[in-house]
mmCIF file of C-alpha atoms in Angstrom:
data_model
loop_
_atom_site.group_PDB
_atom_site.id
_atom_site.type_symbol
_atom_site.label_atom_id
_atom_site.label_comp_id
_atom_site.label_asym_id
_atom_site.label_seq_id
_atom_site.Cartn_x
_atom_site.Cartn_y
_atom_site.Cartn_z
ATOM 1 C CA MET A 225 -14.615 3.807 -31.904
ATOM 2 C CA LYS A 226 -14.037 2.124 -28.562
ATOM 3 C CA SER A 227 -16.350 2.977 -25.663
ATOM 4 C CA LEU A 228 -14.510 4.441 -22.685
ATOM 5 C CA LEU A 229 -14.726 4.315 -18.910
ATOM 6 C CA HIS A 230 -12.476 6.392 -16.643
ATOM 7 C CA ILE A 231 -11.799 5.288 -13.041
ATOM 8 C CA THR A 232 -10.310 8.075 -10.914
ATOM 9 C CA ASN A 233 -8.501 8.240 -7.586
ATOM 10 C CA GLY A 234 -10.966 10.609 -5.895
ATOM 11 C CA ASP A 235 -13.676 13.230 -6.114
ATOM 12 C CA SER A 236 -11.328 16.172 -6.447
ATOM 13 C CA PHE A 237 -9.722 14.818 -9.609
ATOM 14 C CA THR A 238 -13.078 13.599 -10.976
ATOM 15 C CA SER A 239 -14.221 17.243 -10.952
ATOM 16 C CA LYS A 240 -11.061 18.259 -12.813
ATOM 17 C CA LEU A 241 -11.384 15.418 -15.333
ATOM 18 C CA LYS A 242 -14.915 16.508 -16.220
ATOM 19 C CA THR A 243 -13.537 19.868 -17.386
ATOM 20 C CA LEU A 244 -11.134 18.186 -19.837
ATOM 21 C CA ASP A 245 -13.994 17.199 -22.128
ATOM 22 C CA LEU A 246 -12.770 13.638 -22.749
ATOM 23 C CA LYS A 247 -15.183 11.011 -24.011
ATOM 24 C CA GLY A 248 -16.448 8.318 -21.633
ATOM 25 C CA ASP A 249 -18.148 7.910 -18.271
ATOM 26 C CA ILE A 250 -16.308 8.498 -14.981
ATOM 27 C CA ILE A 251 -16.337 6.339 -11.841
ATOM 28 C CA THR A 252 -14.661 7.571 -8.633
ATOM 29 C CA TRP A 253 -12.911 4.947 -6.491
ATOM 30 C CA ARG A 254 -13.770 6.152 -2.976
ATOM 31 C CA GLU A 255 -11.632 4.055 -0.673
ATOM 32 C CA MET A 256 -8.417 4.229 1.342
ATOM 33 C CA LEU A 257 -7.265 0.623 1.221
ATOM 34 C CA CYS A 258 -3.799 1.547 2.468
ATOM 35 C CA GLU A 259 -5.443 1.858 5.903
ATOM 36 C CA GLY A 260 -6.997 -0.974 7.896
ATOM 37 C CA LYS A 261 -7.751 -4.594 7.139
ATOM 38 C CA THR A 262 -8.232 -5.674 3.528
ATOM 39 C CA LEU A 263 -9.430 -8.934 1.969
ATOM 40 C CA CYS A 264 -8.207 -10.023 -1.438
ATOM 41 C CA ASN A 265 -11.678 -10.641 -2.956
ATOM 42 C CA VAL A 266 -12.335 -7.002 -3.908
ATOM 43 C CA GLY A 267 -16.022 -6.130 -4.094
ATOM 44 C CA SER A 268 -17.322 -9.176 -2.263
ATOM 45 C CA GLU A 269 -19.798 -8.837 0.594
ATOM 46 C CA SER A 270 -17.123 -9.821 3.138
ATOM 47 C CA PHE A 271 -14.711 -7.292 1.616
ATOM 48 C CA TRP A 272 -17.140 -4.376 2.025
ATOM 49 C CA LYS A 273 -18.252 -5.553 5.483
ATOM 50 C CA THR A 274 -14.610 -5.586 6.647
ATOM 51 C CA ARG A 275 -13.996 -2.154 5.154
ATOM 52 C CA PHE A 276 -17.082 -0.598 6.725
ATOM 53 C CA GLU A 277 -16.211 -1.976 10.164
ATOM 54 C CA PHE A 278 -12.743 -0.421 9.983
ATOM 55 C CA LEU A 279 -13.930 2.957 8.661
ATOM 56 C CA ASN A 280 -16.795 3.130 11.133
ATOM 57 C CA LYS A 281 -14.609 2.296 14.135
ATOM 58 C CA ASN A 282 -11.604 4.468 13.254
ATOM 59 C CA TYR A 283 -13.054 7.339 11.236
ATOM 60 C CA LYS A 284 -16.677 7.384 12.448
ATOM 61 C CA ILE A 285 -17.962 6.818 8.890
ATOM 62 C CA SER A 286 -21.716 6.180 9.105
ATOM 63 C CA LYS A 287 -23.433 3.336 7.282
ATOM 64 C CA SER A 288 -25.548 5.765 5.259
ATOM 65 C CA TRP A 289 -22.442 7.710 4.146
ATOM 66 C CA PHE A 290 -20.619 4.486 3.244
ATOM 67 C CA VAL A 291 -23.584 3.194 1.202
ATOM 68 C CA GLU A 292 -24.155 6.536 -0.526
ATOM 69 C CA LYS A 293 -20.552 7.440 -1.319
ATOM 70 C CA THR A 294 -18.675 4.150 -1.675
ATOM 71 C CA LEU A 295 -21.119 1.311 -2.379
ATOM 72 C CA LYS A 296 -23.320 3.237 -4.833
ATOM 73 C CA GLU A 297 -20.253 4.224 -6.842
ATOM 74 C CA TYR A 298 -18.991 0.632 -6.738
ATOM 75 C CA ARG A 299 -22.388 -0.632 -7.976
ATOM 76 C CA SER A 300 -22.188 1.912 -10.771
ATOM 77 C CA LEU A 301 -18.821 0.405 -11.714
ATOM 78 C CA CYS A 302 -20.420 -3.067 -11.716
ATOM 79 C CA ASN A 303 -23.152 -1.802 -14.042
ATOM 80 C CA HIS A 304 -20.657 -0.411 -16.574
ATOM 81 C CA LYS A 305 -20.244 -3.684 -18.448
ATOM 82 C CA GLN A 306 -20.123 -2.503 -22.050
ATOM 83 C CA GLN A 307 -16.999 -0.322 -22.111
ATOM 84 C CA ASP A 308 -14.134 -2.064 -23.864
ATOM 85 C CA HIS A 309 -11.484 0.483 -22.874
ATOM 86 C CA ILE A 310 -10.952 1.404 -19.198
ATOM 87 C CA VAL A 311 -8.557 4.201 -18.220
ATOM 88 C CA LEU A 312 -7.235 4.363 -14.641
ATOM 89 C CA TRP A 313 -6.144 7.728 -13.219
ATOM 90 C CA PHE A 314 -3.915 7.261 -10.164
ATOM 91 C CA GLU A 315 -0.848 8.838 -8.555
ATOM 92 C CA TYR A 316 2.605 7.803 -7.339
ATOM 93 C CA ASP A 317 1.870 7.589 -3.599
ATOM 94 C CA LEU A 318 1.028 4.653 -1.321
ATOM 95 C CA PHE A 319 -2.603 5.789 -0.912
ATOM 96 C CA CYS A 320 -3.161 5.672 -4.688
ATOM 97 C CA GLN A 321 -0.963 2.694 -5.530
ATOM 98 C CA ILE A 322 -2.777 0.358 -3.123
ATOM 99 C CA ASN A 323 -6.170 1.479 -4.445
ATOM 100 C CA MET A 324 -4.853 0.964 -7.986
ATOM 101 C CA LEU A 325 -3.795 -2.625 -7.196
ATOM 102 C CA ALA A 326 -7.250 -3.400 -5.797
ATOM 103 C CA VAL A 327 -9.007 -1.948 -8.853
ATOM 104 C CA LEU A 328 -6.757 -3.945 -11.189
ATOM 105 C CA SER A 329 -7.434 -7.110 -9.187
ATOM 106 C CA TRP A 330 -11.178 -6.476 -9.585
ATOM 107 C CA LEU A 331 -10.825 -5.748 -13.311
ATOM 108 C CA LYS A 332 -8.813 -8.952 -13.821
ATOM 109 C CA THR A 333 -11.780 -10.944 -12.531
ATOM 110 C CA HIS A 334 -14.727 -8.909 -13.823
ATOM 111 C CA ARG A 335 -13.523 -7.203 -17.028
ATOM 112 C CA ARG A 336 -11.256 -9.784 -18.570
ATOM 113 C CA HIS A 337 -11.693 -8.605 -22.149
ATOM 114 C CA ALA A 338 -11.411 -4.858 -21.686
ATOM 115 C CA GLU A 339 -8.313 -2.951 -22.744
ATOM 116 C CA ILE A 340 -6.941 -1.325 -19.587
ATOM 117 C CA SER A 341 -4.609 1.641 -19.599
ATOM 118 C CA LEU A 342 -3.033 3.740 -16.859
ATOM 119 C CA VAL A 343 -2.356 7.429 -16.373
ATOM 120 C CA CYS A 344 -0.094 7.797 -13.340
ATOM 121 C CA SER A 345 1.369 11.125 -12.263
ATOM 122 C CA GLY A 346 4.559 11.544 -10.273
ATOM 123 C CA LYS A 347 7.885 12.775 -11.616
ATOM 124 C CA GLU A 348 6.869 15.149 -14.398
ATOM 125 C CA ASP A 349 9.893 17.453 -14.798
ATOM 126 C CA ASP A 350 13.577 17.785 -13.922
ATOM 127 C CA SER A 351 12.907 18.802 -10.319
ATOM 128 C CA ASP A 352 12.712 16.397 -7.376
ATOM 129 C CA ARG A 353 9.041 17.199 -6.930
ATOM 130 C CA LEU A 354 6.392 14.487 -7.276
ATOM 131 C CA TYR A 355 3.117 15.765 -8.723
ATOM 132 C CA ALA A 356 -0.453 14.833 -7.908
ATOM 133 C CA LEU A 357 -2.881 14.796 -10.843
ATOM 134 C CA ASN A 358 -4.551 17.958 -9.542
ATOM 135 C CA ASP A 359 -1.196 19.778 -9.579
ATOM 136 C CA LEU A 360 -0.952 19.473 -13.366
ATOM 137 C CA SER A 361 -2.203 21.810 -16.068
ATOM 138 C CA ASP A 362 -4.920 20.718 -18.485
ATOM 139 C CA GLU A 363 -2.303 20.562 -21.224
ATOM 140 C CA LYS A 364 -0.063 18.274 -19.161
ATOM 141 C CA LEU A 365 -2.991 16.005 -18.219
ATOM 142 C CA LEU A 366 -4.057 15.677 -21.850
ATOM 143 C CA ASN A 367 -0.462 14.878 -22.776
ATOM 144 C CA LEU A 368 -0.320 12.159 -20.090
ATOM 145 C CA TYR A 369 -3.643 10.820 -21.384
ATOM 146 C CA GLU A 370 -2.414 10.677 -24.976
ATOM 147 C CA ASN A 371 0.710 8.822 -23.805
ATOM 148 C CA ARG A 372 -1.013 6.552 -21.277
ATOM 149 C CA LEU A 373 0.360 3.074 -20.646
ATOM 150 C CA THR A 374 -1.596 0.187 -22.094
ATOM 151 C CA LEU A 375 -1.316 -2.615 -19.554
ATOM 152 C CA SER A 376 -0.567 -6.114 -20.783
ATOM 153 C CA GLN A 377 -2.190 -9.202 -19.309
ATOM 154 C CA ASP A 378 1.117 -9.842 -17.531
ATOM 155 C CA ASP A 379 0.998 -6.368 -15.957
ATOM 156 C CA ILE A 380 -2.536 -7.008 -14.709
ATOM 157 C CA GLU A 381 -1.619 -10.467 -13.388
ATOM 158 C CA PHE A 382 1.359 -8.926 -11.569
ATOM 159 C CA ALA A 383 -0.804 -6.191 -9.983
ATOM 160 C CA ASP A 384 -3.258 -8.844 -8.811
ATOM 161 C CA TYR A 385 -0.378 -10.900 -7.385
ATOM 162 C CA VAL A 386 0.957 -7.904 -5.416
ATOM 163 C CA TRP A 387 -2.576 -7.201 -4.150
ATOM 164 C CA GLN A 388 -2.817 -10.819 -2.903
ATOM 165 C CA LEU A 389 0.510 -10.361 -1.098
ATOM 166 C CA TYR A 390 -0.654 -7.068 0.419
ATOM 167 C CA CYS A 391 -3.751 -8.849 1.728
ATOM 168 C CA SER A 392 -1.831 -11.855 3.048
ATOM 169 C CA ASP A 393 -0.934 -12.277 6.721
ATOM 170 C CA ASN A 394 2.804 -11.935 6.031
ATOM 171 C CA PRO A 395 4.280 -8.757 4.489
ATOM 172 C CA ILE A 396 7.790 -10.209 4.163
ATOM 173 C CA ARG A 397 7.122 -11.503 0.637
ATOM 174 C CA LEU A 398 6.538 -7.929 -0.524
ATOM 175 C CA GLU A 399 10.284 -7.356 -0.143
ATOM 176 C CA ASN A 400 10.861 -9.553 -3.214
ATOM 177 C CA VAL A 401 8.421 -7.448 -5.249
ATOM 178 C CA ILE A 402 10.400 -4.308 -4.412
ATOM 179 C CA THR A 403 13.589 -5.948 -5.688
ATOM 180 C CA HIS A 404 12.120 -7.653 -8.767
ATOM 181 C CA ASN A 405 9.528 -5.525 -10.581
ATOM 182 C CA PRO A 406 9.936 -5.670 -14.359
ATOM 183 C CA PHE A 407 6.409 -4.390 -14.994
ATOM 184 C CA GLN A 408 4.942 -1.008 -15.939
ATOM 185 C CA PHE A 409 4.329 0.345 -12.426
ATOM 186 C CA LYS A 410 7.271 2.654 -11.902
ATOM 187 C CA TYR A 411 6.151 4.070 -8.524
ATOM 188 C CA LEU A 412 4.994 0.809 -6.967
ATOM 189 C CA ALA A 413 8.348 -0.222 -5.438
ATOM 190 C CA ASP A 414 8.742 3.111 -3.608
ATOM 191 C CA ALA A 415 5.132 2.969 -2.393
ATOM 192 C CA LEU A 416 5.665 -0.558 -1.039
ATOM 193 C CA LYS A 417 8.880 0.539 0.698
ATOM 194 C CA ALA A 418 6.820 3.268 2.389
ATOM 195 C CA HIS A 419 4.249 0.625 3.341
ATOM 196 C CA LEU A 420 6.855 -1.612 5.012
ATOM 197 C CA ARG A 421 8.127 1.369 7.027
ATOM 198 C CA ARG A 422 4.676 1.477 8.667
ATOM 199 C CA TYR A 423 5.568 -1.553 10.804
ATOM 200 C CA PRO A 424 7.094 -0.686 14.200
ATOM 201 C CA THR A 425 10.849 -0.210 14.208
ATOM 202 C CA ILE A 426 13.137 -2.339 16.326
ATOM 203 C CA LYS A 427 14.734 0.820 17.773
ATOM 204 C CA ASN A 428 11.792 2.393 19.582
ATOM 205 C CA GLY A 429 8.582 0.537 18.673
ATOM 206 C CA LEU A 430 7.187 3.378 16.544
ATOM 207 C CA ASN A 431 6.906 3.257 12.775
ATOM 208 C CA ALA A 432 8.313 5.805 10.307
ATOM 209 C CA LEU A 433 5.175 7.976 10.324
ATOM 210 C CA GLU A 434 4.908 8.010 14.113
ATOM 211 C CA ASN A 435 8.596 8.877 14.414
ATOM 212 C CA LYS A 436 8.097 11.636 11.839
ATOM 213 C CA VAL A 437 5.308 13.177 13.926
ATOM 214 C CA LEU A 438 7.462 13.182 17.091
ATOM 215 C CA SER A 439 10.582 14.509 15.350
ATOM 216 C CA THR A 440 8.496 17.282 13.734
ATOM 217 C CA VAL A 441 7.143 18.269 17.157
ATOM 218 C CA GLU A 442 10.656 18.180 18.633
ATOM 219 C CA ASN A 443 12.504 20.077 15.895
ATOM 220 C CA GLU A 444 10.167 22.476 14.095
ATOM 221 C CA ASN A 445 9.124 25.009 16.788
ATOM 222 C CA LEU A 446 5.443 24.818 15.866
ATOM 223 C CA GLU A 447 2.741 26.719 17.696
ATOM 224 C CA SER A 448 -0.419 24.666 17.084
ATOM 225 C CA ARG A 449 -1.909 21.336 16.071
ATOM 226 C CA SER A 450 -2.945 22.803 12.698
ATOM 227 C CA GLU A 451 0.662 23.917 12.035
ATOM 228 C CA LEU A 452 1.798 20.382 12.819
ATOM 229 C CA LEU A 453 -0.766 18.930 10.398
ATOM 230 C CA ASN A 454 0.203 21.321 7.598
ATOM 231 C CA THR A 455 3.897 20.521 8.071
ATOM 232 C CA LEU A 456 3.251 16.758 7.976
ATOM 233 C CA LEU A 457 0.961 16.993 4.920
ATOM 234 C CA GLY A 458 3.470 19.090 3.010
ATOM 235 C CA ASN A 459 6.414 16.772 3.560
ATOM 236 C CA GLN A 460 5.343 13.147 3.410
ATOM 237 C CA GLY A 461 7.176 11.576 0.495
ATOM 238 C CA PHE A 462 5.388 8.520 -0.868
ATOM 239 C CA TYR A 463 2.489 8.288 1.611
ATOM 240 C CA GLY A 464 -0.127 10.631 0.125
ATOM 241 C CA PHE A 465 -2.153 10.683 3.350
ATOM 242 C CA GLY A 466 -4.894 13.161 4.221
ATOM 243 C CA ASP A 467 -5.363 15.154 7.412
ATOM 244 C CA SER A 468 -7.766 12.618 8.953
ATOM 245 C CA GLN A 469 -5.084 9.927 8.718
ATOM 246 C CA TYR A 470 -2.491 12.133 10.409
ATOM 247 C CA GLU A 471 -5.029 13.152 13.062
ATOM 248 C CA ARG A 472 -5.432 9.461 13.891
ATOM 249 C CA ILE A 473 -1.652 9.028 14.255
ATOM 250 C CA ILE A 474 -1.363 12.151 16.419
ATOM 251 C CA SER A 475 -4.164 10.887 18.689
ATOM 252 C CA THR A 476 -2.313 7.581 19.149
ATOM 253 C CA LEU A 477 0.822 9.503 20.192
ATOM 254 C CA ARG A 478 -1.027 11.885 22.511
ATOM 255 C CA PRO A 479 0.644 10.518 25.708
ATOM 256 C CA LEU A 480 4.046 11.544 24.251
ATOM 257 C CA ILE A 481 3.013 15.104 23.355
ATOM 258 C CA GLY A 482 2.905 17.379 26.375
ATOM 259 C CA SER A 483 1.484 20.516 24.750
ATOM 260 C CA PHE A 484 -0.076 21.638 21.473
ATOM 261 C CA ASN A 485 0.279 25.361 22.100
ATOM 262 C CA PRO A 486 3.188 25.526 21.506
ATOM 263 C CA LEU A 487 4.069 21.942 20.571
ATOM 264 C CA ARG A 488 6.263 20.142 23.076
ATOM 265 C CA LEU A 489 7.068 16.489 23.744
ATOM 266 C CA THR A 490 6.835 14.978 27.195
ATOM 267 C CA LYS A 491 9.995 13.629 28.858
ATOM 268 C CA LYS A 492 8.918 10.146 27.732
ATOM 269 C CA GLY A 493 8.370 11.428 24.187
ATOM 270 C CA ARG A 494 11.924 12.779 24.061
ATOM 271 C CA GLU A 495 13.273 9.464 25.362
ATOM 272 C CA VAL A 496 11.324 7.548 22.682
ATOM 273 C CA ILE A 497 12.408 9.791 19.784
ATOM 274 C CA SER A 498 16.057 9.520 20.875
ATOM 275 C CA ASN A 499 15.726 5.703 21.035
ATOM 276 C CA ARG A 500 16.450 5.647 24.773
ATOM 277 C CA MET A 501 13.044 4.071 25.407
ATOM 278 C CA ASN A 502 11.080 1.466 23.428
ATOM 279 C CA TYR A 503 7.375 2.327 23.268
ATOM 280 C CA TYR A 504 6.251 -0.916 21.583
ATOM 281 C CA SER A 505 4.444 -2.429 24.573
ATOM 282 C CA GLN A 506 2.504 0.782 25.255
ATOM 283 C CA ILE A 507 1.405 1.524 21.685
ATOM 284 C CA ARG A 508 0.776 -2.092 20.648
ATOM 285 C CA ASP A 509 -2.764 -2.718 19.390
ATOM 286 C CA SER A 510 -3.492 -6.404 18.772
ATOM 287 C CA GLN A 511 -6.361 -5.553 16.387
ATOM 288 C CA GLN A 512 -4.547 -3.101 14.097
ATOM 289 C CA TYR A 513 -4.032 -4.316 10.522
ATOM 290 C CA LEU A 514 -1.940 -3.151 7.598
ATOM 291 C CA GLY A 515 -3.531 -4.875 4.620
ATOM 292 C CA GLY A 516 -3.948 -8.510 5.643
ATOM 293 C CA SER A 517 -1.318 -8.623 8.372
ATOM 294 C CA LEU A 518 -1.363 -7.552 11.997
ATOM 295 C CA LYS A 519 0.814 -4.462 12.387
ATOM 296 C CA TYR A 520 2.374 -5.476 15.685
ATOM 297 C CA ASN A 521 3.244 -9.041 14.654
ATOM 298 C CA PHE A 522 6.201 -7.671 12.676
ATOM 299 C CA LEU A 523 9.136 -5.328 13.234
ATOM 300 C CA TYR A 524 10.982 -3.160 10.719
ATOM 301 C CA ASN A 525 14.762 -3.044 10.860
ATOM 302 C CA SER A 526 15.600 0.464 9.621
ATOM 303 C CA ASP A 527 19.294 -0.430 9.225
ATOM 304 C CA THR A 528 18.766 -3.402 6.884
ATOM 305 C CA LYS A 529 15.348 -2.172 5.592
ATOM 306 C CA ARG A 530 13.928 -5.643 6.209
ATOM 307 C CA ILE A 531 10.836 -6.935 7.989
ATOM 308 C CA LEU A 532 11.108 -9.419 10.846
ATOM 309 C CA LYS A 533 8.328 -11.621 12.167
ATOM 310 C CA LEU A 534 7.889 -11.667 15.928
#
């Protein structure tokens, strides 16, 4: 009988997984690597130092919280050396897919001889809905577990390669991955497309998420900031972001939002959302990273769906 280790996408699903009564220990991957600067050497001292600096500056994460929640769990992963079968539990969205790539990159280096398999939720029925793991019944989760994908060495090498590209200073090479992906990661291409749409557009200097916030304010007749958040969280496609991430975007766009009760754009905000004004120079932050590349060193052409280097 093989010894098992489960690596999950977050605390909420870890709690659910414990009720399923599956064999094996559980490690929770507590990171959001889709946000902020990343280094390709996952787990190294420089990697964690870079991550803490970003989380502390942008989300006010304290050192004690980071050590207790993230580093202790990572050290627990390091100490689980005996398991010869590792099961990853991740979801279809950008948030999960980037974390998944990082975990696979780490496993490639540190658990070369383990059998690695993947449970990945997403399209689970004939509807257009994409499901998070927590949306699924126990029966459905057990069925996904029984039919999990065993990853080949080629799959793992490919995931590591995409992680290296994500951490590089040029996102343009990710476009080739979206076009040519013969491996067992069926949601990765859509997640990477969502990632590339986070670079500022040529048309008005805002990215897809920032434009979505402004268009929601302009078109939805919302009465409060919390209504705005709930609307954004409930209709975000392949991003999988939490409220703290949207709060950060809203704060960046504050000069374009005239009122939160009810929600109204300023005159400048309406000019930006209608592409009559380019906001690039005002929103540009020379220290803001997406993976390994500087966000404002590239532009996204929404007509051709290609990235351009400035």
